[in-house]
């Protein structure tokens, strides 16, 4: 059971990162390999604002997430917008380049060391059947679920959320409705960056923050998105949780040094056996 | 109202439109006919700046729109019902209509919603259904209604008869006739020449990216060349006359 609890915690984070992948995949058709960098930025900013500057947590939280939102906007305007020929290959290459740039800048700003972030809620263990779960893990799981729920509400109810869904469905038709798809694309990057930063903030006190965290987090989130099936938000969360649990249980049978390999084993298995993901629909195109 | 002046468009080295000039006056119903691959969709898409032109212009109320973004052209009052309907399949009928009114103020959206559901009662009945579940004819109605939600002064229609049964085609065109009678300007492109010319006042014939004929719709319907190439009437019939 203990494995389940720790799996759920890391799984929630993977789920949030996978959501970010999905949002950008849906609006642009690309995989944004800088998604993990957004998580790192969230963690770094909360370190600076909360641990170093000592701002009250709510202000630091909104500051960090707000900055990440802006980073998302700038990211799209600079890296994606300026790419002249916007085919998938070019754009994906651009996101990889961008992720390296962000990582290097972060290394210069925050240094190479792992930075500790103070806890922002009282830490205690909660007795659960078959093990204990820390209050921080509970927070991570609850916040992830709340964010996923909030995102769902945004897409279903709000005017811009609906416009985003319309653009996912058919960008050209969305344009003919007067929806500026370019604006929607910026929004999707901003929202994805925001989701990443939320993940980065809530996980920060559990794991230290390091400038190169983005690579592993990004790839794990990507695995989760593939596991669930790209393009499907519910599946992203489910994929994240499953990957987290799977990883955690595998640590009990194989050396924990190989834990990271498990995620990639999962990607390979999925791509070999069920390329559309566990919950992915077969893509059908009318001709 | 709309004046396309010597438009040239090419796709990856292939000349799709060559020196195409078309005009539509306020309140007119104009049909442009042409076979598959003649460049009909390209023409509408380049007017809406979904594809970019090489040369020429498309004046809407005297202003060139080919440099504006599609969404801004829509906001100016020109709407397109795209080829193959392209409704948002994973959204409800109601949400599809809401999207059409994306740029319009809430009060106007409400009023327009009432108008279009009165005109297309089936959309009111199926408001909460996913648009992808509708039949082809219903999707076409939805696509038209969605375009109307943008409150257009001119409606561009791309191949409304595509994939529809003859009875449904008639139904769609009857709706267009009603719309035209309320003063809406319509430019329609069609492969189905007989029905397109029957409902229009004026027509153009597009072949290999060039306008080869234009005139009153009734005259085009009676033209031998049009009959042979687009109405499926063979020479034999002409000889025997």
Coordinates of C-alpha atoms in Angstrom, one line a residue:
Chain A
X1 CA 0.0 0.0 0.0
X2 CA 2.8 2.4 0.8
X3 CA 3.9 2.0 -2.8
X4 CA 0.5 3.0 -3.9
X5 CA 0.6 6.2 -1.9
X6 CA 3.9 7.3 -3.1
X7 CA 3.0 6.3 -6.6
X8 CA -0.1 8.5 -6.5
X9 CA 1.9 11.5 -5.4
X10 CA 4.4 11.3 -8.3
X11 CA 1.7 10.2 -10.6
X12 CA -0.3 13.3 -9.9
X13 CA 2.7 15.4 -11.0
X14 CA 3.1 13.3 -14.2
X15 CA -0.6 13.8 -14.8
X16 CA -0.3 17.6 -14.6
X17 CA 2.7 17.6 -16.9
X18 CA 0.8 15.3 -19.3
X19 CA -2.1 17.7 -19.3
X20 CA 0.3 20.4 -20.4
X21 CA 1.5 18.2 -23.3
X22 CA -2.1 17.5 -24.3
X23 CA -3.2 21.1 -24.4
X24 CA -0.4 22.1 -26.7
X25 CA -0.7 18.9 -28.8
X26 CA -4.4 19.7 -29.3
X27 CA -3.9 23.2 -30.5
X28 CA -0.7 22.9 -32.5
X29 CA -0.3 19.2 -33.2
X30 CA 3.2 19.2 -31.7
X31 CA 4.9 17.8 -28.6
X32 CA 6.3 20.7 -26.6
X33 CA 9.5 19.3 -25.2
X34 CA 9.9 22.3 -23.0
X35 CA 7.0 21.3 -20.9
X36 CA 9.3 20.0 -18.2
X37 CA 11.1 23.3 -18.1
X38 CA 7.8 25.0 -17.1
X39 CA 7.7 22.7 -14.1
X40 CA 11.3 23.6 -13.2
X41 CA 10.5 27.3 -13.6
X42 CA 7.6 27.0 -11.2
X43 CA 9.8 25.3 -8.6
X44 CA 12.6 27.8 -9.0
X45 CA 10.3 30.8 -8.7
X46 CA 8.7 29.5 -5.6
X47 CA 12.2 29.0 -4.2
X48 CA 13.1 32.6 -4.9
X49 CA 9.8 34.2 -3.9
X50 CA 9.0 32.0 -0.9
X51 CA 12.2 30.6 0.5
X52 CA 14.6 33.4 -0.3
X53 CA 12.4 36.5 -0.3
X54 CA 10.2 35.2 2.4
X55 CA 6.9 36.4 0.8
X56 CA 3.7 34.9 2.3
X57 CA 2.9 31.7 0.5
X58 CA -0.3 32.7 -1.3
X59 CA 1.5 35.7 -2.8
X60 CA 4.5 33.7 -3.7
X61 CA 2.3 31.0 -5.2
X62 CA 0.4 33.4 -7.4
X63 CA 3.6 35.2 -8.3
X64 CA 5.3 32.1 -9.4
X65 CA 2.3 30.7 -11.4
X66 CA 1.6 34.2 -12.8
X67 CA 5.2 34.5 -14.0
X68 CA 5.1 31.0 -15.5
X69 CA 1.9 32.1 -17.4
X70 CA 3.8 35.0 -18.9
X71 CA 6.7 32.8 -19.7
X72 CA 4.3 30.6 -21.7
X73 CA 3.1 33.6 -23.6
X74 CA 6.6 34.8 -24.4
X75 CA 7.6 31.3 -25.3
X76 CA 4.9 31.0 -27.9
X77 CA 5.4 34.5 -29.3
X78 CA 9.2 34.1 -29.6
X79 CA 9.8 30.4 -30.4
X80 CA 6.7 29.3 -32.1
X81 CA 5.4 32.4 -33.8
X82 CA 8.8 33.3 -35.4
X83 CA 9.2 29.9 -36.9
X84 CA 8.5 30.6 -40.5
X85 CA 7.5 27.2 -41.7
X86 CA 5.3 25.7 -39.0
X87 CA 5.4 22.0 -39.7
X88 CA 5.6 19.5 -36.8
X89 CA 9.2 18.7 -37.3
X90 CA 10.4 22.3 -37.2
X91 CA 8.3 23.2 -34.2
X92 CA 9.3 20.2 -32.2
X93 CA 12.9 21.0 -32.9
X94 CA 12.3 24.5 -31.8
X95 CA 10.8 23.4 -28.5
X96 CA 13.8 21.2 -27.8
X97 CA 16.1 24.1 -28.6
X98 CA 14.0 26.4 -26.4
X99 CA 14.1 23.9 -23.5
X100 CA 17.9 23.8 -23.6
X101 CA 18.0 27.6 -23.6
X102 CA 15.7 27.8 -20.7
X103 CA 17.7 25.2 -18.8
X104 CA 21.0 27.1 -19.4
X105 CA 19.5 30.4 -18.3
X106 CA 18.1 28.8 -15.2
X107 CA 21.6 27.3 -14.5
X108 CA 23.1 30.8 -14.6
X109 CA 20.4 32.4 -12.5
X110 CA 19.9 29.7 -9.9
X111 CA 23.2 27.8 -10.1
X112 CA 23.9 24.1 -10.4
X113 CA 23.0 23.1 -6.9
X114 CA 19.8 21.5 -5.8
X115 CA 17.8 24.1 -3.9
X116 CA 15.6 23.3 -0.9
X117 CA 12.2 24.8 -0.7
X118 CA 10.5 25.3 2.7
X119 CA 7.4 23.4 3.4
X120 CA 4.3 25.6 3.0
X121 CA 1.9 23.4 5.0
X122 CA 2.5 21.7 8.3
X123 CA 4.1 18.3 7.7
X124 CA 2.7 15.3 9.4
X125 CA 1.9 11.7 8.5
X126 CA -1.6 10.5 8.1
X127 CA -2.3 6.9 9.0
X128 CA -3.8 5.1 6.1
X129 CA -4.7 1.4 5.7
X130 CA -1.5 -0.4 5.0
X131 CA 0.9 2.6 5.4
X132 CA 1.2 6.3 6.0
X133 CA 0.8 9.2 3.7
X134 CA 2.3 12.6 4.4
X135 CA 0.3 15.8 4.4
X136 CA 2.4 17.0 1.5
X137 CA 1.5 14.1 -0.7
X138 CA -2.2 14.7 0.1
X139 CA -1.7 18.3 -0.9
X140 CA -0.1 17.3 -4.2
X141 CA -2.9 14.8 -5.0
X142 CA -5.7 17.2 -4.1
X143 CA -4.2 20.2 -6.0
X144 CA -3.7 18.1 -9.1
X145 CA -7.2 16.9 -9.0
X146 CA -8.5 20.4 -8.4
X147 CA -6.4 21.7 -11.3
X148 CA -7.7 19.0 -13.6
X149 CA -11.2 19.7 -12.5
X150 CA -10.7 23.4 -13.0
X151 CA -9.3 22.9 -16.5
X152 CA -12.3 20.8 -17.4
X153 CA -14.7 23.4 -16.1
X154 CA -12.8 26.1 -18.1
X155 CA -13.0 24.1 -21.3
X156 CA -16.6 23.2 -20.9
X157 CA -18.1 26.4 -19.6
X158 CA -16.0 29.5 -20.4
X159 CA -16.2 31.3 -23.7
X160 CA -12.4 31.0 -24.3
X161 CA -12.4 27.4 -23.1
X162 CA -15.0 26.6 -25.7
X163 CA -13.1 28.5 -28.3
X164 CA -10.0 26.4 -27.5
X165 CA -12.0 23.2 -27.9
X166 CA -13.3 24.5 -31.3
X167 CA -9.8 25.1 -32.4
X168 CA -8.8 21.6 -31.2
X169 CA -11.6 20.2 -33.4
X170 CA -11.0 22.3 -36.5
X171 CA -8.7 25.3 -36.6
X172 CA -9.8 26.5 -40.0
X173 CA -13.5 26.3 -39.1
X174 CA -12.7 28.1 -35.8
X175 CA -11.1 30.9 -37.8
X176 CA -14.3 31.2 -39.9
X177 CA -16.2 31.7 -36.7
X178 CA -14.1 34.7 -36.0
X179 CA -11.9 32.9 -33.4
X180 CA -8.3 34.0 -33.8
X181 CA -6.4 30.7 -33.7
X182 CA -3.2 32.5 -33.1
X183 CA -4.5 33.9 -29.9
X184 CA -5.8 30.4 -28.9
X185 CA -2.3 29.0 -29.5
X186 CA -0.8 31.6 -27.2
X187 CA -3.4 30.8 -24.6
X188 CA -2.7 27.1 -24.8
X189 CA 1.0 27.7 -24.2
X190 CA 0.2 30.0 -21.3
X191 CA -2.2 27.5 -19.8
X192 CA 0.2 24.6 -20.3
X193 CA 3.0 26.6 -18.7
X194 CA 0.7 27.5 -15.8
X195 CA -0.2 23.9 -15.2
X196 CA 3.5 23.0 -15.3
X197 CA 4.3 25.7 -12.8
X198 CA 1.6 24.5 -10.4
X199 CA 3.1 21.1 -10.6
X200 CA 6.6 22.6 -10.0
X201 CA 5.4 24.5 -6.9
X202 CA 3.5 21.8 -5.2
X203 CA 6.3 19.2 -5.6
X204 CA 9.1 21.6 -4.7
X205 CA 9.2 20.9 -0.9
X206 CA 9.2 17.1 -1.5
X207 CA 12.0 17.0 -4.0
X208 CA 14.7 19.6 -4.2
X209 CA 14.7 21.9 -7.2
X210 CA 17.5 21.7 -9.7
X211 CA 18.0 23.5 -12.9
X212 CA 18.0 20.4 -15.0
X213 CA 14.8 18.8 -13.4
X214 CA 12.9 19.7 -16.5
X215 CA 14.3 16.9 -18.6
X216 CA 13.2 14.0 -16.5
X217 CA 9.9 15.5 -15.4
X218 CA 9.1 16.4 -19.0
X219 CA 9.9 13.0 -20.3
X220 CA 7.9 11.3 -17.6
X221 CA 5.0 13.5 -18.2
X222 CA 5.3 12.7 -21.9
X223 CA 5.3 9.0 -21.1
X224 CA 2.2 9.5 -19.1
X225 CA 0.5 11.3 -22.0
X226 CA 1.5 8.5 -24.4
X227 CA 0.3 5.9 -21.9
X228 CA -3.1 7.5 -21.7
X229 CA -3.4 8.5 -25.3
X230 CA -2.4 11.9 -26.7
X231 CA -5.2 14.4 -27.1
X232 CA -7.4 13.1 -24.3
X233 CA -7.3 15.1 -21.0
X234 CA -8.9 12.5 -18.7
X235 CA -6.5 9.9 -20.1
X236 CA -3.6 12.2 -19.3
X237 CA -4.4 12.2 -15.6
X238 CA -5.1 8.5 -15.6
X239 CA -1.9 7.8 -17.5
X240 CA 0.0 9.9 -15.0
X241 CA -1.4 8.1 -12.0
X242 CA -0.8 4.7 -13.6
X243 CA 2.7 5.6 -14.5
X244 CA 3.4 6.9 -11.0
X245 CA 2.0 3.7 -9.4
X246 CA 3.7 1.4 -11.8
X247 CA 7.0 3.2 -11.2
X248 CA 6.6 3.0 -7.5
X249 CA 5.7 -0.7 -7.4
X250 CA 8.5 -1.6 -9.8
X251 CA 11.0 -0.1 -7.2
X252 CA 10.1 -3.0 -5.0
X253 CA 11.2 -5.6 -7.5
X254 CA 14.0 -4.0 -9.4
X255 CA 16.9 -1.8 -8.1
X256 CA 15.6 1.7 -7.5
X257 CA 18.4 3.0 -9.7
X258 CA 16.5 1.6 -12.7
X259 CA 13.3 3.4 -11.6
X260 CA 13.6 6.0 -14.3
X261 CA 14.0 3.4 -17.0
X262 CA 10.5 2.0 -16.1
X263 CA 8.8 5.0 -17.6
X264 CA 10.5 4.6 -20.9
X265 CA 9.9 0.9 -20.9
X266 CA 6.2 1.8 -20.6
X267 CA 6.5 4.1 -23.6
X268 CA 8.1 1.4 -25.6
X269 CA 5.5 -1.2 -24.6
X270 CA 2.7 1.2 -25.5
X271 CA 4.1 2.1 -28.8
X272 CA 4.7 -1.5 -29.7
X273 CA 1.4 -2.8 -28.5
X274 CA -1.2 -0.1 -28.4
X275 CA 0.1 3.0 -30.2
X276 CA -3.0 5.1 -29.6
X277 CA -2.6 4.8 -25.8
X278 CA -4.7 2.9 -23.3
X279 CA -7.7 5.2 -23.6
X280 CA -6.9 6.7 -27.0
X281 CA -9.4 6.5 -29.7
X282 CA -8.4 5.2 -33.1
X283 CA -7.9 8.3 -35.3
X284 CA -10.4 8.1 -38.0
X285 CA -10.3 10.6 -40.8
X286 CA -13.2 11.2 -43.2
X287 CA -12.0 11.6 -46.7
Chain B
X1 CA -20.1 44.6 -52.4
X2 CA -17.4 42.0 -53.1
X3 CA -15.0 42.5 -55.9
X4 CA -12.3 40.0 -56.7
X5 CA -9.8 41.6 -59.1
X6 CA -7.4 39.5 -61.2
X7 CA -6.5 37.1 -58.5
X8 CA -3.6 34.7 -58.9
X9 CA -3.0 31.8 -56.5
X10 CA -0.6 29.0 -56.7
X11 CA -0.1 25.9 -54.6
X12 CA 3.4 24.4 -54.5
X13 CA 4.2 25.4 -58.0
X14 CA 0.8 24.6 -59.5
X15 CA -1.2 27.6 -60.7
X16 CA -4.6 27.2 -59.1
X17 CA -6.2 30.5 -60.1
X18 CA -5.2 32.6 -63.0
X19 CA -6.5 36.2 -63.4
X20 CA -9.8 35.5 -61.7
X21 CA -12.2 38.4 -61.5
X22 CA -15.6 38.0 -59.8
X23 CA -17.9 40.5 -58.4
X24 CA -21.1 40.3 -56.3
X25 CA -23.4 43.2 -55.8
X26 CA -25.4 43.8 -52.6
X27 CA -28.3 41.5 -52.3
X28 CA -27.3 39.3 -55.2
X29 CA -27.2 35.5 -55.3
X30 CA -24.2 34.5 -57.5
X31 CA -23.2 30.9 -58.3
X32 CA -19.8 29.9 -59.6
X33 CA -19.7 26.5 -61.1
X34 CA -16.8 24.3 -62.0
X35 CA -15.7 20.7 -62.0
X36 CA -13.5 19.1 -59.4
X37 CA -10.2 20.8 -59.1
X38 CA -11.2 23.8 -61.1
X39 CA -10.1 26.1 -58.2
X40 CA -13.5 26.9 -56.6
X41 CA -12.5 26.2 -53.0
X42 CA -9.2 28.0 -53.6
X43 CA -11.1 31.1 -54.7
X44 CA -13.2 31.2 -51.6
X45 CA -10.3 30.3 -49.3
X46 CA -8.1 33.0 -50.8
X47 CA -10.9 35.6 -50.4
X48 CA -11.0 34.6 -46.8
X49 CA -7.2 34.5 -46.6
X50 CA -7.2 30.9 -45.5
X51 CA -4.7 30.4 -48.4
X52 CA -2.6 33.3 -49.5
X53 CA -2.7 34.9 -53.0
X54 CA 0.2 35.7 -55.3
X55 CA -1.3 38.8 -57.0
X56 CA -4.6 40.6 -57.2
X57 CA -7.1 41.7 -54.6
X58 CA -10.4 41.0 -53.1
X59 CA -12.3 44.2 -52.2
X60 CA -15.0 44.0 -49.6
X61 CA -16.9 47.2 -49.4
X62 CA -14.0 48.8 -51.3
X63 CA -11.3 47.6 -48.9
X64 CA -8.8 44.9 -49.8
X65 CA -9.3 42.0 -47.3
X66 CA -6.6 39.6 -48.6
X67 CA -4.1 41.0 -46.1
X68 CA -6.4 40.7 -43.1
X69 CA -6.6 37.6 -40.9
X70 CA -9.5 35.3 -41.5
X71 CA -11.0 36.0 -38.1
X72 CA -10.9 39.8 -38.8
X73 CA -12.5 39.3 -42.2
X74 CA -15.3 37.4 -40.5
X75 CA -15.7 40.3 -38.0
X76 CA -16.0 42.6 -41.0
X77 CA -19.2 40.8 -42.1
X78 CA -18.1 38.1 -44.5
X79 CA -18.8 34.5 -43.5
X80 CA -17.8 31.2 -45.1
X81 CA -19.5 27.9 -44.9
X82 CA -16.6 25.7 -45.6
X83 CA -16.4 22.7 -47.9
X84 CA -17.4 19.5 -46.2
X85 CA -19.3 21.5 -43.5
X86 CA -16.6 21.2 -40.9
X87 CA -18.8 21.5 -37.9
X88 CA -17.1 21.0 -34.5
X89 CA -17.9 17.3 -34.2
X90 CA -17.0 17.0 -30.5
X91 CA -19.0 19.9 -29.4
X92 CA -22.8 20.2 -29.0
X93 CA -25.0 21.8 -31.6
X94 CA -25.6 24.6 -29.2
X95 CA -21.9 25.1 -28.6
X96 CA -21.3 25.1 -32.4
X97 CA -23.7 28.0 -32.7
X98 CA -22.2 29.8 -29.8
X99 CA -18.8 29.6 -31.5
X100 CA -20.3 31.3 -34.6
X101 CA -21.2 34.2 -32.3
X102 CA -17.8 34.2 -30.6
X103 CA -17.1 37.8 -31.6
X104 CA -20.6 39.1 -31.1
X105 CA -22.0 40.7 -28.0
X106 CA -24.1 38.4 -25.7
X107 CA -27.4 40.1 -26.4
X108 CA -27.0 39.7 -30.1
X109 CA -26.0 36.1 -29.8
X110 CA -29.1 35.4 -27.9
X111 CA -31.3 37.0 -30.5
X112 CA -29.4 35.3 -33.4
X113 CA -29.8 32.0 -31.7
X114 CA -33.5 32.4 -31.6
X115 CA -33.5 33.4 -35.3
X116 CA -31.5 30.5 -36.5
X117 CA -33.3 27.9 -34.5
X118 CA -36.6 29.3 -35.9
X119 CA -35.2 28.9 -39.4
X120 CA -33.7 25.5 -38.7
X121 CA -36.0 23.9 -36.1
X122 CA -34.0 20.7 -36.2
X123 CA -31.0 22.5 -34.6
X124 CA -33.2 23.6 -31.7
X125 CA -34.4 20.0 -31.2
X126 CA -30.9 18.6 -31.2
X127 CA -29.2 21.5 -29.3
X128 CA -27.5 19.3 -26.8
X129 CA -26.4 16.5 -29.3
X130 CA -22.8 16.3 -30.5
X131 CA -22.6 17.9 -33.9
X132 CA -20.7 14.8 -35.2
X133 CA -23.8 12.7 -34.6
X134 CA -26.0 14.7 -37.0
X135 CA -26.8 13.6 -40.5
X136 CA -25.0 15.2 -43.4
X137 CA -28.0 17.4 -44.2
X138 CA -28.3 18.5 -40.6
X139 CA -24.6 19.2 -40.4
X140 CA -24.9 21.4 -43.5
X141 CA -27.8 23.3 -41.8
X142 CA -25.7 23.7 -38.7
X143 CA -22.7 24.9 -40.7
X144 CA -25.0 27.5 -42.4
X145 CA -26.5 28.5 -39.1
X146 CA -23.1 28.8 -37.5
X147 CA -22.0 31.1 -40.3
X148 CA -25.2 33.2 -39.8
X149 CA -24.3 33.6 -36.1
X150 CA -21.4 35.8 -37.2
X151 CA -24.0 38.2 -38.4
X152 CA -22.6 38.4 -42.0
X153 CA -23.6 40.7 -44.8
X154 CA -22.2 38.3 -47.4
X155 CA -22.2 34.6 -47.1
X156 CA -19.7 32.5 -49.1
X157 CA -20.9 28.9 -49.6
X158 CA -18.5 26.1 -50.6
X159 CA -20.2 23.2 -52.2
X160 CA -23.3 22.9 -50.1
X161 CA -24.7 19.9 -52.0
X162 CA -21.6 17.8 -51.4
X163 CA -22.6 14.3 -50.3
X164 CA -26.2 15.1 -49.8
X165 CA -29.3 13.3 -51.2
X166 CA -31.2 15.3 -53.9
X167 CA -34.1 16.0 -51.6
X168 CA -31.8 17.3 -48.9
X169 CA -30.0 19.4 -51.5
X170 CA -33.3 21.0 -52.4
X171 CA -34.0 21.7 -48.7
X172 CA -30.7 23.4 -48.2
X173 CA -31.1 25.5 -51.3
X174 CA -34.7 26.5 -50.3
X175 CA -33.2 27.8 -47.0
X176 CA -30.6 29.8 -49.0
X177 CA -33.4 31.2 -51.1
X178 CA -35.2 32.4 -48.0
X179 CA -31.9 33.9 -46.7
X180 CA -31.4 35.7 -50.0
X181 CA -34.9 37.1 -49.9
X182 CA -34.1 38.7 -46.5
X183 CA -31.4 40.7 -48.3
X184 CA -28.3 38.5 -47.5
X185 CA -25.8 38.5 -50.3
X186 CA -24.6 35.1 -51.3
X187 CA -21.7 33.8 -53.4
X188 CA -21.8 30.1 -53.8
X189 CA -19.4 27.7 -55.6
X190 CA -20.8 24.3 -56.7
X191 CA -20.0 21.3 -58.8
X192 CA -23.7 20.6 -59.1
X193 CA -24.3 23.2 -61.8
X194 CA -28.0 22.6 -62.4
X195 CA -29.2 23.3 -58.9
X196 CA -26.6 26.1 -58.3
X197 CA -27.7 28.0 -61.4
X198 CA -31.4 27.4 -60.8
X199 CA -31.4 29.3 -57.6
X200 CA -28.9 32.0 -58.6
X201 CA -29.4 35.3 -60.5
X202 CA -25.9 35.4 -62.0
X203 CA -23.3 32.8 -62.6
X204 CA -19.6 32.2 -63.5
X205 CA -18.0 29.1 -64.9
X206 CA -14.5 28.3 -63.6
X207 CA -12.3 25.9 -65.5
X208 CA -8.6 25.1 -64.8
X209 CA -8.4 28.2 -62.6
X210 CA -9.8 30.6 -65.2
X211 CA -13.2 32.2 -65.6
X212 CA -14.3 31.0 -69.0
X213 CA -17.9 32.2 -69.0
X214 CA -20.2 34.5 -67.0
X215 CA -23.7 35.8 -67.4
X216 CA -27.2 35.5 -66.1
X217 CA -27.8 32.2 -64.5
X218 CA -30.7 31.4 -66.8
X219 CA -28.5 32.0 -69.9
X220 CA -25.8 29.8 -68.6
X221 CA -28.3 27.1 -67.9
X222 CA -29.3 27.3 -71.5
X223 CA -25.7 27.4 -72.9
X224 CA -24.7 24.5 -75.0
X225 CA -21.1 24.4 -73.7
X226 CA -22.3 24.5 -70.1
X227 CA -24.9 21.8 -70.8
X228 CA -22.3 19.5 -72.3
X229 CA -19.6 20.0 -69.7
X230 CA -21.5 20.5 -66.5
X231 CA -25.1 19.3 -66.9
X232 CA -24.2 15.9 -68.2
X233 CA -26.2 16.4 -71.4
X234 CA -24.4 14.7 -74.3
X235 CA -23.9 15.9 -77.9
X236 CA -26.4 13.4 -79.0
X237 CA -29.2 15.3 -77.3
X238 CA -28.1 18.5 -79.0
X239 CA -27.9 16.9 -82.5
X240 CA -31.4 15.5 -82.2
X241 CA -32.9 18.9 -81.3

